[in-house]
Short mmCIF file of C-alpha atoms and ligand atoms in Angstrom, two decimals:
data_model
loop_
_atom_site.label_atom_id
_atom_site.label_comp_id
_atom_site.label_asym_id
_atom_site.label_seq_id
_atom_site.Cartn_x
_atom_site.Cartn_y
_atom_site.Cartn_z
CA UNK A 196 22.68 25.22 -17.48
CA UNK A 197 19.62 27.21 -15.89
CA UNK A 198 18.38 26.19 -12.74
CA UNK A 199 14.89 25.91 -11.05
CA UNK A 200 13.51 24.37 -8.14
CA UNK A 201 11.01 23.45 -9.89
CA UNK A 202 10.03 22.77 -13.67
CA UNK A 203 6.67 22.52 -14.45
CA UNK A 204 5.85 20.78 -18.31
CA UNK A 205 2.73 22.31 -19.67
CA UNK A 206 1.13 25.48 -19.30
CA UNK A 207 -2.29 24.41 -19.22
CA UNK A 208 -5.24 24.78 -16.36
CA UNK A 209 -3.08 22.70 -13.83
CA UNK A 210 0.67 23.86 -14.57
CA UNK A 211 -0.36 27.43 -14.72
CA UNK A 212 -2.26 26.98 -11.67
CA UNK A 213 0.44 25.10 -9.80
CA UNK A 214 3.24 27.50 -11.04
CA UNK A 215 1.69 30.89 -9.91
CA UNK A 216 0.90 29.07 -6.38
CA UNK A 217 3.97 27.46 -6.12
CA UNK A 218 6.19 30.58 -7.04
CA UNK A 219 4.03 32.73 -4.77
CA UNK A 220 5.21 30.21 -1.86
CA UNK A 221 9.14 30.80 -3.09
CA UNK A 222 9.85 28.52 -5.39
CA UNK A 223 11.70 29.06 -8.30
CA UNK A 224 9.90 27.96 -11.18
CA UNK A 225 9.47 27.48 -14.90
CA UNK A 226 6.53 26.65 -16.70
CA UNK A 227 7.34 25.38 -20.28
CA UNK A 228 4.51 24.39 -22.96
CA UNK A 229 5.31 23.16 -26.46
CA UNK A 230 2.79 25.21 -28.16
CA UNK A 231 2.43 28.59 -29.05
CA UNK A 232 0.00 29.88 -26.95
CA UNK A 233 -0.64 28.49 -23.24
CA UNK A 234 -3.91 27.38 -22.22
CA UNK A 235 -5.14 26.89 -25.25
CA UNK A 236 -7.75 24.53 -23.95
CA UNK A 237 -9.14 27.22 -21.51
CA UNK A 238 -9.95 29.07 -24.41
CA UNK A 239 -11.78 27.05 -26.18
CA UNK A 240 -13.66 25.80 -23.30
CA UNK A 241 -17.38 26.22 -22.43
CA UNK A 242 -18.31 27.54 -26.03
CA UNK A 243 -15.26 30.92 -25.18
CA UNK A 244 -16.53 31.57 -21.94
CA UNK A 245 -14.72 28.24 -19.42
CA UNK A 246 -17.16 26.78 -17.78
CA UNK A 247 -14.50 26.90 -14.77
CA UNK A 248 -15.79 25.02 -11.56
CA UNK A 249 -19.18 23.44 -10.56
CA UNK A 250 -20.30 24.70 -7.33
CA UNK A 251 -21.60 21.25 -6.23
CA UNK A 252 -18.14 19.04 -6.74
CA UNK A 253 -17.49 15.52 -4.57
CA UNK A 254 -15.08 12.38 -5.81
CA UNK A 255 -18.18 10.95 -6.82
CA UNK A 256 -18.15 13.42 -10.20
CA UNK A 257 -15.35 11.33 -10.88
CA UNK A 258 -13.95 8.27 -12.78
CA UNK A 259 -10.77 6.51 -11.73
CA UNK A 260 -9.72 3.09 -10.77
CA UNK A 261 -9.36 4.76 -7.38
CA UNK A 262 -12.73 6.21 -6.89
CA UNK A 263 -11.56 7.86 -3.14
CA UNK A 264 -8.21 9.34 -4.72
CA UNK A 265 -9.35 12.81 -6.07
CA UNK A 266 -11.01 13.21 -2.59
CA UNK A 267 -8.37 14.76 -0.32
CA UNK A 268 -7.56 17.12 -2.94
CA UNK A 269 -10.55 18.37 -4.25
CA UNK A 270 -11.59 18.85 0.06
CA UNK A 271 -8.05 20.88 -0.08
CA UNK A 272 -8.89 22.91 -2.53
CA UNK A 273 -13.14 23.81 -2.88
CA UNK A 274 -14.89 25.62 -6.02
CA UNK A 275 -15.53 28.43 -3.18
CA UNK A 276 -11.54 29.07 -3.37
CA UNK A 277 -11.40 29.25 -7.04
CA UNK A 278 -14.44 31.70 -6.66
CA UNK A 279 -12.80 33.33 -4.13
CA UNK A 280 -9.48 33.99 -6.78
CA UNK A 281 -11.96 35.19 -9.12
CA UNK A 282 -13.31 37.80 -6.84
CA UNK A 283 -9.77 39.19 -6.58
CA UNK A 284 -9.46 39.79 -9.93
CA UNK A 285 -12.68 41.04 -10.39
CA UNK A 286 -13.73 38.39 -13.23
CA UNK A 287 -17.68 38.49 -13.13
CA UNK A 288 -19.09 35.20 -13.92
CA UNK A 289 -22.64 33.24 -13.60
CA UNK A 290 -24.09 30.12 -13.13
CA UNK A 291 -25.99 28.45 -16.06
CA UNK A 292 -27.68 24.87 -15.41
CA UNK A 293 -26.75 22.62 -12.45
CA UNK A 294 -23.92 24.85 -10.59
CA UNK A 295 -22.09 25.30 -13.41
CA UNK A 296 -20.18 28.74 -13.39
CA UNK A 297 -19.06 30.11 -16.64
CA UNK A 298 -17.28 33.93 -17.03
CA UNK A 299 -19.50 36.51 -17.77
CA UNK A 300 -16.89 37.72 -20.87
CA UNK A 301 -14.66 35.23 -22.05
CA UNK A 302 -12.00 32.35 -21.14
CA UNK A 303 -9.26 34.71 -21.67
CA UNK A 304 -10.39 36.30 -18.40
CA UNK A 305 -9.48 32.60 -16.52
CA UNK A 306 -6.04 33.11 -18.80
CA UNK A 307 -5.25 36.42 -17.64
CA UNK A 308 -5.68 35.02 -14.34
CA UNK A 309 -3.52 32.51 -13.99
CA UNK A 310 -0.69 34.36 -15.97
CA UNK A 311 -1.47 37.24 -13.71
CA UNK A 312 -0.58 34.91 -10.49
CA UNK A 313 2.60 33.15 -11.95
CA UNK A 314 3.84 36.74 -12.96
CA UNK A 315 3.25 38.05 -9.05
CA UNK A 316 5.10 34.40 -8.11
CA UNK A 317 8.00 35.61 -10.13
CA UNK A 318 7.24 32.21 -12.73
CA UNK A 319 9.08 32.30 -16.07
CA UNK A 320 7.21 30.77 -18.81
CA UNK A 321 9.08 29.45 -22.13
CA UNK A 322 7.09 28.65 -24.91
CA UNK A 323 7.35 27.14 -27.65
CA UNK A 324 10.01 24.84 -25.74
CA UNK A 325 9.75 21.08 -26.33
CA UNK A 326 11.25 18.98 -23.64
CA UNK A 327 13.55 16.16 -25.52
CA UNK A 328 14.75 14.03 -22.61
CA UNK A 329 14.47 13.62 -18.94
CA UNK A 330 17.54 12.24 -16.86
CA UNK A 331 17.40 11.28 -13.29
CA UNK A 332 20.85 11.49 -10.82
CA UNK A 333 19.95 10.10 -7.78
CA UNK A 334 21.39 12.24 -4.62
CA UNK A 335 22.46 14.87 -6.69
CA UNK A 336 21.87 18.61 -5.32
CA UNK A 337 19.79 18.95 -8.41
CA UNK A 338 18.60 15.39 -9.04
CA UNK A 339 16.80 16.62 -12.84
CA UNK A 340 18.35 17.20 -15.59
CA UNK A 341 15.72 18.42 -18.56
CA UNK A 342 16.87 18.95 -22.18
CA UNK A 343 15.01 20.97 -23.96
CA UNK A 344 14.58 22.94 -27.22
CA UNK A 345 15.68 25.94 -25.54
CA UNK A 346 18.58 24.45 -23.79
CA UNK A 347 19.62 22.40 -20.49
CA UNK A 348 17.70 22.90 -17.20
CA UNK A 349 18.49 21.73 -13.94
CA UNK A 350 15.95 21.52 -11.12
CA UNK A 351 14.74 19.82 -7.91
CA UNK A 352 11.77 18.80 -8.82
CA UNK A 353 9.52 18.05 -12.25
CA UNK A 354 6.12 18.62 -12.60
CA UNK A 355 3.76 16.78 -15.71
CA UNK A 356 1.11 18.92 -16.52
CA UNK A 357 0.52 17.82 -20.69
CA UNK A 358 -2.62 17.12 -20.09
CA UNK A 359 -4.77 13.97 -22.08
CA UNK A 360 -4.97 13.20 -26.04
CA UNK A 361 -8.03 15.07 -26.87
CA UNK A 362 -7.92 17.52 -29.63
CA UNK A 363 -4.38 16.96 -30.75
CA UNK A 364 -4.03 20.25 -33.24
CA UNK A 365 -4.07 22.39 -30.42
CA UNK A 366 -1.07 20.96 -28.25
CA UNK A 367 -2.16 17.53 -26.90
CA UNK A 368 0.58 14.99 -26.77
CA UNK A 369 1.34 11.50 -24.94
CA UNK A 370 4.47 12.96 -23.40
CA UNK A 371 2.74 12.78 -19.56
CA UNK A 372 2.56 8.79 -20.15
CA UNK A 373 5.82 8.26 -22.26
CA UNK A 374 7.43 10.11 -19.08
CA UNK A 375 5.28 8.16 -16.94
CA UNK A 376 6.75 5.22 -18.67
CA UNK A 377 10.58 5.87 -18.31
CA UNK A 378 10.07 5.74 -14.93
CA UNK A 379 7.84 2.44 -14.43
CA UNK A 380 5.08 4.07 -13.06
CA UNK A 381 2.04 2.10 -14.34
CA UNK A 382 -0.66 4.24 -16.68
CA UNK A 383 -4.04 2.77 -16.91
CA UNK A 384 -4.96 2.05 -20.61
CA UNK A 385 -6.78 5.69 -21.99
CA UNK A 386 -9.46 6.12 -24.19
CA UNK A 387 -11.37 8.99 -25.39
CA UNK A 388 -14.44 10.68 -23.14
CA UNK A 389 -17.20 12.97 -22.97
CA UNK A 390 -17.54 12.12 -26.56
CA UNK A 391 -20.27 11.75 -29.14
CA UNK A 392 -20.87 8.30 -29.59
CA UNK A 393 -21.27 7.05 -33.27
CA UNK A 394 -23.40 4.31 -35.13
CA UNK A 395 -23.60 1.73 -38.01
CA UNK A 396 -23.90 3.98 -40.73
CA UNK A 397 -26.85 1.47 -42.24
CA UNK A 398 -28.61 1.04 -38.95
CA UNK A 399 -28.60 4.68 -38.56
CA UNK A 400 -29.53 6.02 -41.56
CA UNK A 401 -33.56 6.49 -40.25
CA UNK A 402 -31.90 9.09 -37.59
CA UNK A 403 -29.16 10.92 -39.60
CA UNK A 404 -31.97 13.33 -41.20
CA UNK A 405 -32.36 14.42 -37.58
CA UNK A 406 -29.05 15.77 -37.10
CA UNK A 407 -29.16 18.88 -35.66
CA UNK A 408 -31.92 17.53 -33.12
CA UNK A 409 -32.11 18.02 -29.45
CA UNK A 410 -33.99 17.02 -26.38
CA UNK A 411 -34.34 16.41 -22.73
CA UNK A 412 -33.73 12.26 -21.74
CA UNK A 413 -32.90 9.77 -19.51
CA UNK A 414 -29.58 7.88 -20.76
CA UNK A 415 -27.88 4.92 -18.67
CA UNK A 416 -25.62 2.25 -19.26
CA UNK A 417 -24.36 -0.36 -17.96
CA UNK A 418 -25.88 -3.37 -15.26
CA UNK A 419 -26.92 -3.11 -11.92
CA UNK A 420 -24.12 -1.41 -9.24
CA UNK A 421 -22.40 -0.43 -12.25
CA UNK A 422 -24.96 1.44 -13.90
CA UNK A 423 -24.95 5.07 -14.33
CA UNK A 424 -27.47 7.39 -15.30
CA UNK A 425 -28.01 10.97 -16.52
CA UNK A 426 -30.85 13.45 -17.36
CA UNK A 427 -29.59 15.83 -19.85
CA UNK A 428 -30.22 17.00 -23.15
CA UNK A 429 -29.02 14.82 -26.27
CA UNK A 430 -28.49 15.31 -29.89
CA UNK A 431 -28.88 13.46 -32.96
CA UNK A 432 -25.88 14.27 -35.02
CA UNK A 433 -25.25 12.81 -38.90
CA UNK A 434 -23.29 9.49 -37.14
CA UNK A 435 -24.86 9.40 -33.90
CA UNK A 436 -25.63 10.97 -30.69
CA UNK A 437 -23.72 13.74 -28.57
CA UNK A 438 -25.07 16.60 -26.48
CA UNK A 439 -24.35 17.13 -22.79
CA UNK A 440 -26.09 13.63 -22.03
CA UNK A 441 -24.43 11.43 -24.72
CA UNK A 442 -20.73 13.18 -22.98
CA UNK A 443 -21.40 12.27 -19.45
CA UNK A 444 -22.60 8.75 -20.44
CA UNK A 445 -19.82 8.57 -23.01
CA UNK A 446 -17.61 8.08 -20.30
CA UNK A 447 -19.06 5.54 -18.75
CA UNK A 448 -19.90 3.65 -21.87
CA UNK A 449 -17.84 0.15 -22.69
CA UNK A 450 -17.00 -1.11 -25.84
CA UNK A 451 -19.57 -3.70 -27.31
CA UNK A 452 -21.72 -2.68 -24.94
CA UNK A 453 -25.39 -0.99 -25.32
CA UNK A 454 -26.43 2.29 -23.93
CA UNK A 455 -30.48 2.83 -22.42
CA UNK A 456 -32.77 6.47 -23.89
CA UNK A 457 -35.78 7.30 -22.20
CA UNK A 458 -36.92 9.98 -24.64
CA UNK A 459 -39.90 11.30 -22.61
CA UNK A 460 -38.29 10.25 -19.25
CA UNK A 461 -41.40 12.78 -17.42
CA UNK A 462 -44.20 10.32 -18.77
CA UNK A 463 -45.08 6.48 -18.44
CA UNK A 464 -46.11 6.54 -22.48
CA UNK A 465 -48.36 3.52 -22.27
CA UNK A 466 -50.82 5.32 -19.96
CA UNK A 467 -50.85 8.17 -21.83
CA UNK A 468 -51.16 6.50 -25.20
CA UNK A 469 -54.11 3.96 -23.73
CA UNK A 470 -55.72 7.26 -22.81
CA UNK A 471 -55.29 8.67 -26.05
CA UNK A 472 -56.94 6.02 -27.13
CA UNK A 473 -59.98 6.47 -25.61
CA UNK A 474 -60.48 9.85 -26.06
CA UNK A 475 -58.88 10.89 -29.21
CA UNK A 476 -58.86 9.91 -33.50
CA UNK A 477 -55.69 11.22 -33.93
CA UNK A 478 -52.78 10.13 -35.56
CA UNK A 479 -50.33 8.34 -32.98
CA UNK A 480 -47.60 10.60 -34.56
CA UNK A 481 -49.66 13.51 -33.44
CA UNK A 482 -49.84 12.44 -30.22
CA UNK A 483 -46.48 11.74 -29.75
CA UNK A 484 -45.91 15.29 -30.86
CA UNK A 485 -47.19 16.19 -28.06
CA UNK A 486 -44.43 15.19 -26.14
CA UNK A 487 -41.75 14.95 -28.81
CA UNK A 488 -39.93 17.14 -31.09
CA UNK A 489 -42.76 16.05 -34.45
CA UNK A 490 -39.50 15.32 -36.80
CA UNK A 491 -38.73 12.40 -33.94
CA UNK A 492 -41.83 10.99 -33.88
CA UNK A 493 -42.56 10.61 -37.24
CA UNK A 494 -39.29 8.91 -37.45
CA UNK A 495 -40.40 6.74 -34.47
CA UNK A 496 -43.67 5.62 -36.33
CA UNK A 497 -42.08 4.73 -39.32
CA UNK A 498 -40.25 2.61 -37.33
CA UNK A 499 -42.87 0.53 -37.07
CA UNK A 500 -42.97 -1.29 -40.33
CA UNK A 501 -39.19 -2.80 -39.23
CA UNK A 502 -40.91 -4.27 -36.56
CA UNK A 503 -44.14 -5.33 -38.36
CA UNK A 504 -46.08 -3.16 -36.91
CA UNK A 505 -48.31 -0.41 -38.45
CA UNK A 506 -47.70 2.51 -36.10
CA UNK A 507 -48.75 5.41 -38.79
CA UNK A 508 -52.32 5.31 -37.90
CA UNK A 509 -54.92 6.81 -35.35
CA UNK A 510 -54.54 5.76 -31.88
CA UNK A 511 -57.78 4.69 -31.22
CA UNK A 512 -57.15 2.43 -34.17
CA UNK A 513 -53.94 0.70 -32.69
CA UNK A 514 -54.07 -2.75 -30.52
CA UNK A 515 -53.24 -1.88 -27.15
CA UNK A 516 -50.28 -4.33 -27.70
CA UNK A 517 -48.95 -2.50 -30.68
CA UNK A 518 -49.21 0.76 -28.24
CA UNK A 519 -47.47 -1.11 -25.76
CA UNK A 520 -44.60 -1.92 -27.77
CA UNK A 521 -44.07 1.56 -29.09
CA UNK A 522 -44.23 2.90 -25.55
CA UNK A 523 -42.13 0.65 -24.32
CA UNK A 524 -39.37 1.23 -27.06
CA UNK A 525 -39.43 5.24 -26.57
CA UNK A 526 -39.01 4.77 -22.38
CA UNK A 527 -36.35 2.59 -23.21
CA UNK A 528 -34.78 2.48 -26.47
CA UNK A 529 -31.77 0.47 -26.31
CA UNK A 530 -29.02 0.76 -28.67
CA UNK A 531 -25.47 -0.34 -29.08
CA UNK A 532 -22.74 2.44 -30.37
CA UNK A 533 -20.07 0.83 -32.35
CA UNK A 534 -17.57 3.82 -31.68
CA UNK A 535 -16.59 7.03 -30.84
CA UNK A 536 -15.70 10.32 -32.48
CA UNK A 537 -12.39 9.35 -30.73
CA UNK A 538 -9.60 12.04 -29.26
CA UNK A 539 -10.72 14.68 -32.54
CA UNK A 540 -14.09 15.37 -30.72
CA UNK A 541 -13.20 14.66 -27.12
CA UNK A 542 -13.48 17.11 -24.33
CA UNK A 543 -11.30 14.90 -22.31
CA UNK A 544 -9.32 11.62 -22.15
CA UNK A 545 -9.92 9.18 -19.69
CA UNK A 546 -7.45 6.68 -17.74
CA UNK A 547 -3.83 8.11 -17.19
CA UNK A 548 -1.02 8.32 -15.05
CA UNK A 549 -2.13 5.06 -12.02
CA UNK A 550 -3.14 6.80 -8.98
CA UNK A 551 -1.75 3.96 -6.97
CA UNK A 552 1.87 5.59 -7.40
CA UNK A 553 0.90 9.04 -6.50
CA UNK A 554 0.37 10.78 -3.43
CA UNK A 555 -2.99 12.11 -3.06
CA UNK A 556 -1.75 14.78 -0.77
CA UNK A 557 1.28 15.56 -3.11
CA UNK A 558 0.43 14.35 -6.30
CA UNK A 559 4.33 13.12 -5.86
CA UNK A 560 4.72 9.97 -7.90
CA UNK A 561 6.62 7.12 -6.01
CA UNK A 562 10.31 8.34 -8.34
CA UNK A 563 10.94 11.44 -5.89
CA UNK A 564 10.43 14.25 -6.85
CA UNK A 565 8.16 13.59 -9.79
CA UNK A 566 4.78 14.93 -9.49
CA UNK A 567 1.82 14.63 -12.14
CA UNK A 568 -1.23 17.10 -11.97
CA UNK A 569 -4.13 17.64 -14.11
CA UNK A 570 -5.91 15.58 -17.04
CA UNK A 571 -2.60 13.51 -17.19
CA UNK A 572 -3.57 11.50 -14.15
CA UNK A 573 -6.35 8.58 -14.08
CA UNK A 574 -9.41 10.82 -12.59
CA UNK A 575 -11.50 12.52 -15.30
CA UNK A 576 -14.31 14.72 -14.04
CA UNK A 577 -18.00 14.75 -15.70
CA UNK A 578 -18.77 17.50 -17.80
CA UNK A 579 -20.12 20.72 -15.95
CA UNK A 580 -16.86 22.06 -14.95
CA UNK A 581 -15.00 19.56 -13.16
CA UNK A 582 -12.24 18.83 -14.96
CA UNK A 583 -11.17 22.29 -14.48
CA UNK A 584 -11.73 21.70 -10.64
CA UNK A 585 -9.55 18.64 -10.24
CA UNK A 586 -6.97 21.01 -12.11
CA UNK A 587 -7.10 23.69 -9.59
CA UNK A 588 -7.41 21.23 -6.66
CA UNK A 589 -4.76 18.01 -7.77
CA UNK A 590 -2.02 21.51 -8.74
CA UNK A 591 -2.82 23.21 -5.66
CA UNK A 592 -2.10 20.26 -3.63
CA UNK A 593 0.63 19.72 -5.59
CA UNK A 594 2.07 23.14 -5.36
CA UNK A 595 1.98 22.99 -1.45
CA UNK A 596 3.83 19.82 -1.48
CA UNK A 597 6.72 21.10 -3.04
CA UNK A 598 6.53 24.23 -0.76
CA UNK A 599 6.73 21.92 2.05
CA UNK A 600 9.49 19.14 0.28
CA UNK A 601 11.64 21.68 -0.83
CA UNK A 602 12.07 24.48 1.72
CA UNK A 603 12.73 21.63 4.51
CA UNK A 604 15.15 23.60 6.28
CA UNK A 605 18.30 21.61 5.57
P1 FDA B 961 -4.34 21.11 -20.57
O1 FDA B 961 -4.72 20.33 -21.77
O2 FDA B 961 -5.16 22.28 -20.15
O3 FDA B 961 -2.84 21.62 -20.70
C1 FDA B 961 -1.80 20.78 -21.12
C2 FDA B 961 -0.70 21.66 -21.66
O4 FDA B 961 0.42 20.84 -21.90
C3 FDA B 961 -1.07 22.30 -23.00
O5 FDA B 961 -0.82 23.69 -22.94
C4 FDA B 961 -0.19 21.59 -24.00
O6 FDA B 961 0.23 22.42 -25.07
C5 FDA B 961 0.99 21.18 -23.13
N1 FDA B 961 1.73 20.04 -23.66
C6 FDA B 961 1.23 18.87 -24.12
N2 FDA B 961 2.21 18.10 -24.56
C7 FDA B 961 3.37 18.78 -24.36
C8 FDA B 961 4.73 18.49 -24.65
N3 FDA B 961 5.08 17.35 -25.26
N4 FDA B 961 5.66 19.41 -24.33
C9 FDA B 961 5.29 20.59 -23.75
N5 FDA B 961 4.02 20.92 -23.48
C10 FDA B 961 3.06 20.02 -23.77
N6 FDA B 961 -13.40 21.23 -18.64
C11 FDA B 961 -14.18 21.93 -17.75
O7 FDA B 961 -14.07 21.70 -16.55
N7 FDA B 961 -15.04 22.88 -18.21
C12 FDA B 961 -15.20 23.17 -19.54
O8 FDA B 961 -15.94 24.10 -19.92
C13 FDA B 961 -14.44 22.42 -20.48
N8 FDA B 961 -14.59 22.60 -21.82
C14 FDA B 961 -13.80 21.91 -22.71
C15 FDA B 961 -13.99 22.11 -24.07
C16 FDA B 961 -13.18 21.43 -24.98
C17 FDA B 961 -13.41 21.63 -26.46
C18 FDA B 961 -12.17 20.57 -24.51
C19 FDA B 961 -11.26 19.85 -25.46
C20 FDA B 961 -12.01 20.35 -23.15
C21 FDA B 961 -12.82 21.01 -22.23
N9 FDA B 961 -12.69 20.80 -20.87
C22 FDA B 961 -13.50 21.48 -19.98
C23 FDA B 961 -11.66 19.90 -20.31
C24 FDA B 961 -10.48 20.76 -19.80
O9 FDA B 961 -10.09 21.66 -20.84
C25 FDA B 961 -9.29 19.89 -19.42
O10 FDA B 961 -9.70 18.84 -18.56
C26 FDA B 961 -8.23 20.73 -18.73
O11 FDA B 961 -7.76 21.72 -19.62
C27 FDA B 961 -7.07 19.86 -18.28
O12 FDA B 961 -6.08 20.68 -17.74
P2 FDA B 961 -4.55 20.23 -17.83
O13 FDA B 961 -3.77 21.40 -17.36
O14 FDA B 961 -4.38 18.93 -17.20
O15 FDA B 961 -4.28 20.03 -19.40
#
């Protein structure tokens, strides 16, 4: 049997991370990953070039059951330090909308990183390994036993890094949870996010012939205190919405329930269209153009006729209570998704491993020695580079807790 201190299952953002920090503090560690490749998600992030922190990152970026949890970690471990590794390895990068900061090159560069780090922390990597069973012996010098494809490891401690269920033809697997299970720590019920949201295929049949679409809008769900709101771009697609603003709401977005579009979120539309009125003869789709991709509002106008009303005319030939009505619907078109593009299409995977039985200093689950980093836990970052960032910071944190649980002297 091999022996580790510490065995680290999944060689993604976090258990790279955590395994090149944790062997640089002089641990003995393996990283094992079912797949072929490691970090396969990294390289398909961010369009090929990782969109790998956001310089503006706070707990409030974040969804979990326990809002303040990702706090102490993400203070521990800041966007400035993950800039700071880059610098040292000389990856150029740059920031593109809203402090997010994407390599100059190429994702690999963020790969070549982290495998650079575990190789100066001495970290041996196996992969394609798939681990088959974990066993627990309580007081045992080496209280984990792991079997895996590649034989039986012993080791101190065991570290979940697998990640959520999103995109599950590159690697993604419910292992994190089922291990989660075995040892009755709770997982809070997961579901897919930053997703495109999809439609009644009958109800949305006016909109399919704009897939391809895009604009800037105002999206919200949700009521009062628990509404949230975003200004980003969105996109019609052939079943529904996605773009950047459909994602962030996307996560935020319950079942059954209706999500808010202000599609020219810069202008109160019934003031502009009453003053259209008095000073102009043309068509109200032509008007609209003005402020609308023209393929959108022609689709808006014909609209009309569901609603008995005759919007493909001149403006100054429109009641003002007709105008009214079609202002009012594009500031706030409400609409109710019937679905998602599920974990095919997700960037991430809400819920997870139940903060409330992990350390937020250690990430140490409440069985000793246990520790679960990454996606795998309940905190899910927006999109903009903060999933990557609770990576760094949650295996960071983690990686200094074993340092410190470990080489106790005695
Ligand atoms: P990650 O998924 O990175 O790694 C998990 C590892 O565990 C994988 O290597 C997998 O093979 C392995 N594994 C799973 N099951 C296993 C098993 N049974 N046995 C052994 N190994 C197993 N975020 C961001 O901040 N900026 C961005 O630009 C993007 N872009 C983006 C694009 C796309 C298309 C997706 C799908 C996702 C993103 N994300 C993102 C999200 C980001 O990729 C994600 O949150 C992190 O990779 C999570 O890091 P983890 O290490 O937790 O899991």
């Amino acid at each position: 049997m091999q022996k580790f201190d510490v065995v680290i299952v999944g060689a993604g953002a976090a258990g790279l991370f955590c395994a090149g920090v944790a062997g640089q503090l002089g641990l003995k560690v393996l990283v094992l990953d079912h797949s072929e490749k490691v970090a396969e998600k990294i390289r398909i992030s961010g369009g090929g070039r990782c969109n790998f922190t956001n310089l503006d990152v706070t707990a409030a970026n974040f969804l979990s059951e326990n809002p303040r949890f990702a706090k102490s970690a993400l203070s521990r471990y800041t966007p400035r330090d993950f800039i700071t590794l880059l610098q040292k390895h000389q990856i150029a990068f740059h920031e593109k909308h809203k402090g997010q900061l994407f390599c100059d090159r190429s994702a690999e560069d963020i790969i070549n990183l982290l495998l650079a780090e575990c190789a100066q922390g001495g970290v041996q990597g196996w992969q394609p390994c798939s681990l088959k069973a974990v066993r627990f012996h309580a007081g045992a010098d080496l209280p984990y036993t792991l079997d895996t494809s590649q034989g039986e490891v012993g080791c101190k401690a065991v570290v979940i890094a697998t990640g959520g269920l999103s995109i599950p033809k590159i690697g993604a697997s419910d292992l994190g949870y089922r291990v989660a299970k075995q040892f009755d720590l709770p997982v809070v019920a997961t579901r897919p996010a930053l997703v495109p949201l999809t439609f009644d295929e009958a109800a949305w049949a006016p909109f399919a012939q704009l897939s391809g679409l895009s604009l800037p809008v105002e999206i919200a769900t949700g009521a009062k205190k628990d509404s949230m709101q975003f200004r980003e771009d969105l996109l019609f697609t052939h079943r529904g919405l996605s773009g950047p603003g459909v994602l962030q709401i996307s996560s935020y977005w319950k079942e059954g329930s209706s999500i808010r579009l202000n599609l020219v979120p810069d202008t109160a539309l019934a003031d502009y269209l009453q003053q259209a009125k008095a000073t102009s003869r043309k068509r109200i789709a032509n008007e609209l153009a003005a402020l609308l991709p023209s393929r959108l509002a022609d689709t808006w106008v014909a609209q009309g006729a569901a609603l008995g009303q005759n919007w493909d005319r001149a403006v100054n030939e429109a009641s003002d209570k007709a105008l009214l009505l079609l202002a009012e619907r594009i500031n706030r078109w409400e609409l109710t998704p019937t679905g998602t593009e599920g974990y095919r299409k997700a960037e991430v995977t809400a819920g997870g491993v139940d903060t409330k039985v992990l350390s937020s200093q250690t990430m140490e689950s409440r069985q000793p020695g246990l520790y679960f980093i990454g996606e795998v836990v309940d905190v899910t970052g927006w999109l903009g580079g903060y999933n990557f960032q609770w990576a760094w910071a949650s295996a960071f944190a983690c990686a200094q807790g074993l340092a410190a649980r470990l080489q106790q002297p005695g």
